[in-house]
Coordinates of C-alpha atoms and ligand atoms in Angstrom, one line a residue:
M1 CA 0.0 0.0 0.0
D2 CA 1.4 3.4 -1.0
T3 CA 1.3 6.1 1.7
A4 CA 2.0 9.7 1.6
T5 CA 3.2 11.9 4.4
S6 CA 4.0 15.6 4.4
T7 CA 7.3 17.1 5.4
S8 CA 7.9 20.6 6.6
R9 CA 11.7 21.0 5.7
Q10 CA 12.5 23.8 3.4
E11 CA 13.4 23.8 -0.3
I12 CA 13.6 20.2 -1.2
R13 CA 14.3 18.8 -4.7
C14 CA 11.5 16.8 -6.2
D15 CA 12.7 13.4 -7.4
D16 CA 10.5 13.5 -10.4
C17 CA 10.7 17.0 -12.0
G18 CA 13.9 18.0 -10.3
Q19 CA 12.6 21.4 -9.2
N20 CA 13.3 22.8 -5.8
R21 CA 10.1 23.3 -3.8
P22 CA 9.4 24.5 -0.3
G23 CA 9.1 21.7 2.2
Y24 CA 5.3 22.1 2.7
D25 CA 4.9 21.3 -1.0
I26 CA 6.8 18.0 -0.9
V27 CA 5.3 14.6 -0.2
H28 CA 7.0 11.3 0.7
F29 CA 5.6 8.9 -2.0
G30 CA 6.0 5.2 -1.8
S31 CA 6.0 2.6 1.0
A32 CA 8.4 1.3 3.6
E33 CA 9.2 -1.8 1.6
K34 CA 9.8 -0.1 -1.8
G35 CA 11.3 3.1 -0.4
Y36 CA 10.1 6.6 -0.6
R37 CA 10.5 9.3 -3.3
L38 CA 10.2 13.0 -2.6
L39 CA 7.6 14.4 -4.9
C40 CA 6.3 18.0 -5.3
S41 CA 2.5 18.2 -5.1
L42 CA 2.2 18.6 -8.9
C43 CA 4.2 15.4 -9.5
F44 CA 2.5 13.6 -6.7
N45 CA -1.0 14.6 -8.0
T46 CA -0.1 13.6 -11.5
Q47 CA 1.1 10.1 -10.2
V48 CA -2.1 9.7 -8.2
A49 CA -4.3 10.7 -11.1
K50 CA -2.5 8.2 -13.3
A51 CA -2.8 5.3 -10.8
A52 CA -6.5 6.1 -10.2
G53 CA -7.3 6.5 -13.9
L54 CA -8.4 10.1 -13.5
E55 CA -7.8 11.1 -17.1
G56 CA -7.9 14.8 -17.7
F57 CA -6.9 15.8 -14.2
E58 CA -5.0 19.0 -14.2
H59 CA -3.2 20.2 -11.0
A60 CA -4.1 23.8 -10.3
A61 CA -1.5 25.8 -8.4
F62 CA -2.9 28.8 -6.6
E63 CA -0.9 31.8 -5.9
S64 CA -0.6 33.1 -2.3
M65 CA -3.1 35.8 -1.3
G66 CA -3.6 38.1 1.6
L67 CA -6.9 38.2 3.5
S68 CA -7.7 40.6 6.4
D69 CA -9.3 39.5 9.6
C70 CA -12.0 41.4 11.5
R71 CA -9.4 43.6 13.1
G72 CA -7.9 44.6 9.8
E73 CA -4.8 42.5 10.2
I74 CA -3.7 41.0 6.9
H75 CA -2.8 37.3 6.8
E76 CA -0.8 35.9 3.9
F77 CA -2.2 32.4 2.9
H78 CA -0.4 29.8 0.8
F79 CA -2.2 26.9 -0.9
R80 CA -1.5 23.2 -1.4
T81 CA -3.5 20.8 -3.4
Q82 CA -3.4 17.1 -2.7
L83 CA -5.2 14.4 -4.8
L84 CA -6.1 11.3 -2.9
A85 CA -7.8 9.1 -5.6
T86 CA -11.3 9.4 -4.2
S87 CA -11.1 13.0 -3.0
I88 CA -9.0 16.1 -3.4
A89 CA -7.9 18.2 -0.5
L90 CA -7.1 21.9 -0.8
D91 CA -5.2 23.5 2.1
A92 CA -4.6 27.1 3.0
F93 CA -2.1 28.1 5.6
E94 CA 0.2 30.8 6.8
L95 CA 4.0 30.4 7.0
R96 CA 6.6 31.3 9.5
N97 CA 10.2 30.5 8.6
G98 CA 9.0 28.5 5.7
N99 CA 6.8 26.2 7.9
P100 CA 3.0 26.2 8.0
T101 CA 1.8 28.0 11.2
G102 CA -1.2 30.1 12.3
Y103 CA -4.4 29.8 10.5
F104 CA -5.1 26.6 8.6
F105 CA -8.1 25.7 6.5
Q106 CA -8.9 22.7 4.5
I107 CA -11.7 21.7 2.1
I108 CA -12.3 18.3 0.6
G109 CA -13.9 17.9 -2.8
D110 CA -14.5 15.4 -5.5
P111 CA -11.4 14.7 -7.7
G112 CA -13.5 15.6 -10.8
E113 CA -14.6 18.9 -9.3
D114 CA -13.5 22.2 -10.9
Q115 CA -10.6 23.2 -8.7
L116 CA -11.4 26.9 -9.1
V117 CA -14.9 26.3 -7.6
L118 CA -13.3 24.5 -4.8
F119 CA -10.9 27.3 -4.3
G120 CA -13.8 29.7 -4.2
R121 CA -15.4 27.6 -1.5
L122 CA -12.2 27.5 0.5
V123 CA -11.8 31.3 0.4
E124 CA -15.4 31.7 1.6
K125 CA -14.7 29.4 4.5
M126 CA -11.6 31.4 5.3
R127 CA -13.4 34.6 5.2
R128 CA -16.1 33.4 7.5
A129 CA -13.4 32.2 10.0
L130 CA -11.4 35.4 9.8
S131 CA -14.5 37.4 10.6
V132 CA -14.7 36.0 14.1
K133 CA -12.1 36.5 17.0
H134 CA -12.4 34.1 20.0
L135 CA -10.0 35.9 22.2
K136 CA -9.7 39.5 23.4
N137 CA -7.3 41.6 25.5
G138 CA -8.8 42.1 28.9
D139 CA -7.8 43.5 32.3
Y140 CA -6.0 40.2 33.0
G141 CA -4.4 39.7 29.6
L142 CA -5.8 37.6 27.0
Q143 CA -9.3 36.3 27.6
I144 CA -12.0 34.4 25.9
S145 CA -14.3 36.9 24.1
D146 CA -17.9 37.6 25.3
Q147 CA -19.5 35.0 23.0
G148 CA -17.8 32.3 25.2
I149 CA -17.0 30.2 22.2
V150 CA -13.5 29.1 21.2
R151 CA -12.6 27.4 18.0
G152 CA -9.0 26.4 17.3
R153 CA -6.6 23.6 16.4
I154 CA -4.7 21.1 18.5
E155 CA -1.0 21.1 17.7
W156 CA 2.3 19.7 19.1
D157 CA 4.0 21.8 21.7
E158 CA 7.9 21.3 21.4
R159 CA 8.4 22.4 24.9
Q160 CA 6.0 19.8 26.3
G161 CA 7.2 16.9 24.3
G162 CA 3.7 15.7 23.5
R163 CA 2.5 15.8 27.1
L164 CA 0.3 18.9 26.6
P165 CA -1.0 20.4 23.5
L166 CA -0.3 23.8 21.8
L167 CA -3.5 25.4 20.7
V168 CA -3.8 27.7 17.7
I169 CA -6.7 30.1 18.3
D170 CA -7.4 33.1 16.1
G171 CA -4.2 32.1 14.2
R172 CA -2.1 32.5 17.3
E173 CA -0.3 30.0 19.4
I174 CA -1.7 29.6 22.9
N175 CA -0.1 27.1 25.2
W176 CA -2.1 24.9 27.6
D177 CA -1.2 27.0 30.7
Q178 CA -2.3 30.2 28.9
F179 CA -5.6 28.5 28.0
G180 CA -6.1 27.3 31.5
S181 CA -5.7 30.8 33.0
M182 CA -8.3 32.0 30.4
L183 CA -10.8 29.4 31.5
M184 CA -10.4 30.5 35.2
S185 CA -12.4 33.6 34.4
Y186 CA -15.3 31.1 34.2
E187 CA -14.7 29.2 37.4
G188 CA -17.9 27.4 38.2
W189 CA -19.3 27.6 34.7
Q190 CA -19.8 24.6 32.5
F191 CA -18.4 24.0 29.0
K192 CA -18.8 21.7 26.0
L193 CA -15.9 20.5 23.9
T194 CA -16.3 19.2 20.4
I195 CA -13.4 17.7 18.4
A196 CA -13.6 17.6 14.6
D197 CA -11.6 16.7 11.5
K198 CA -9.5 19.7 10.2
S199 CA -11.7 19.9 7.0
E200 CA -14.9 20.4 9.0
E201 CA -16.3 23.8 9.8
L202 CA -17.2 24.3 13.4
Ligands
ZN301 ZN1 7.9 17.6 -9.1

């Protein structure tokens, strides 16, 4: 079974087309038995399309774009398309030192779907998310905003070695301690926690 995993190292040469691509655009393609090849997403998608018999599939590369959030701050988003035989995933993410960080959005579509339409749906989803802030600066530092709802992403915290998560809320990194302090403004209240796949919209 062929598997694919992403890597975040910077500027890696694609084993197929020979082009140097940023690490986030490179996929390890192959298997533990047969070995892995490093492919850029264009070459990866072309291989998948060939293997899945998806004739006429054309990889669409989307230029980075800036979107402003509800406070007027501009976020620069980069895009990545990955074809997965029965679906196509389109990711949007911010970069810091060449690595994806901050806001991340994903949309899943049908491999035969017009990628521009899919892109349009992704941008709408991003705009909806950027129009809301879940945290605010209060008298005691960063606090949960008045709506009492927090949406975010669970990430690996290097400093915790996997023991505690790093949260990304409003595109910013919040460690577990900081989040715990924010919750203490609501001592005695109840809460509801929902966990969802990264392509879902909460
Ligand atoms: Zn390539």
